[in-house]
Amino acid sequence: MESNWWVKTSINKEGWIAEMKIPFSQIRFDKNSGDVWGLEMARVLYRKNETAFWQHIPKDSPGLIHMFGEMSGLEEIKHVKYLT
């Protein structure tokens, strides 16, 4: 399966910015996923051994997924099933 993601980056006075467009056809999800999805983003700076999350996740957290943020407004997303 070919991946079709688009990324645009820029640098301004506020810092470095990346915008990503990921079509729903590139994401696997159940057709009954609902209109609210968990969402997390991370930034890793290997040279500083630093990881930053969009939603704070304590280092001693017993897992990650329950700490994710939420993305809503997805009630009319059409499910696409790929054969593998």
XYZ file of C-alpha atoms in Angstrom:
84
model
C 0.000 0.000 0.000
C 1.324 3.410 -0.952
C 1.248 6.186 1.616
C -0.053 9.627 0.623
C 0.893 12.103 3.321
C 1.663 15.752 2.671
C 3.882 17.885 4.882
C 4.701 21.582 4.709
C 7.298 23.171 6.989
C 8.347 26.739 7.682
C 10.335 28.814 10.139
C 9.101 32.145 11.480
C 9.749 34.373 14.514
C 7.719 31.969 16.680
C 9.842 28.954 15.724
C 9.608 25.897 13.499
C 6.209 24.815 12.132
C 5.088 21.608 10.436
C 1.641 21.084 8.936
C 0.637 17.545 7.973
C -2.248 16.340 5.863
C -3.014 12.647 6.341
C -6.011 11.393 4.352
C -8.421 9.187 6.298
C -7.849 6.550 3.604
C -4.337 6.146 5.060
C -5.566 5.426 8.596
C -7.044 2.132 9.720
C -10.085 2.431 11.964
C -13.323 0.577 12.650
C -16.434 1.831 10.877
C -18.061 2.228 14.306
C -15.196 4.265 15.779
C -17.509 7.084 16.819
C -17.030 10.814 16.398
C -14.312 11.271 19.044
C -10.827 9.802 18.564
C -7.837 9.747 20.861
C -4.948 11.836 19.537
C -1.382 12.335 20.705
C 1.610 14.022 19.148
C 5.204 13.847 20.268
C 8.383 15.709 19.444
C 11.707 13.953 20.010
C 15.031 15.813 20.166
C 17.610 13.032 20.199
C 20.597 15.372 20.601
C 19.120 16.599 23.909
C 17.521 13.272 24.908
C 14.228 15.182 25.109
C 10.660 14.093 24.347
C 7.687 16.465 24.479
C 4.031 15.425 24.197
C 1.006 17.497 23.160
C -0.917 16.142 26.153
C 1.341 15.775 29.180
C 2.129 12.146 30.015
C 4.044 11.694 33.287
C 7.129 9.474 33.079
C 5.664 7.173 35.732
C 2.300 6.797 33.947
C 1.124 3.164 33.782
C 0.443 3.360 30.037
C -0.132 6.026 27.436
C -3.414 5.686 25.589
C -5.667 6.717 28.483
C -3.701 9.997 28.655
C -4.231 11.021 24.997
C -6.124 14.151 24.030
C -9.345 13.977 22.036
C -10.209 14.966 18.479
C -13.933 15.400 17.785
C -16.157 16.186 14.812
C -15.512 12.947 12.932
C -19.077 11.690 12.724
C -19.245 11.426 8.923
C -15.898 9.805 8.119
C -16.254 7.001 5.596
C -14.475 3.774 6.437
C -12.139 2.383 3.755
C -11.040 -1.233 4.128
C -7.863 -2.376 2.387
C -7.003 -5.965 1.608
C -3.552 -6.943 2.835
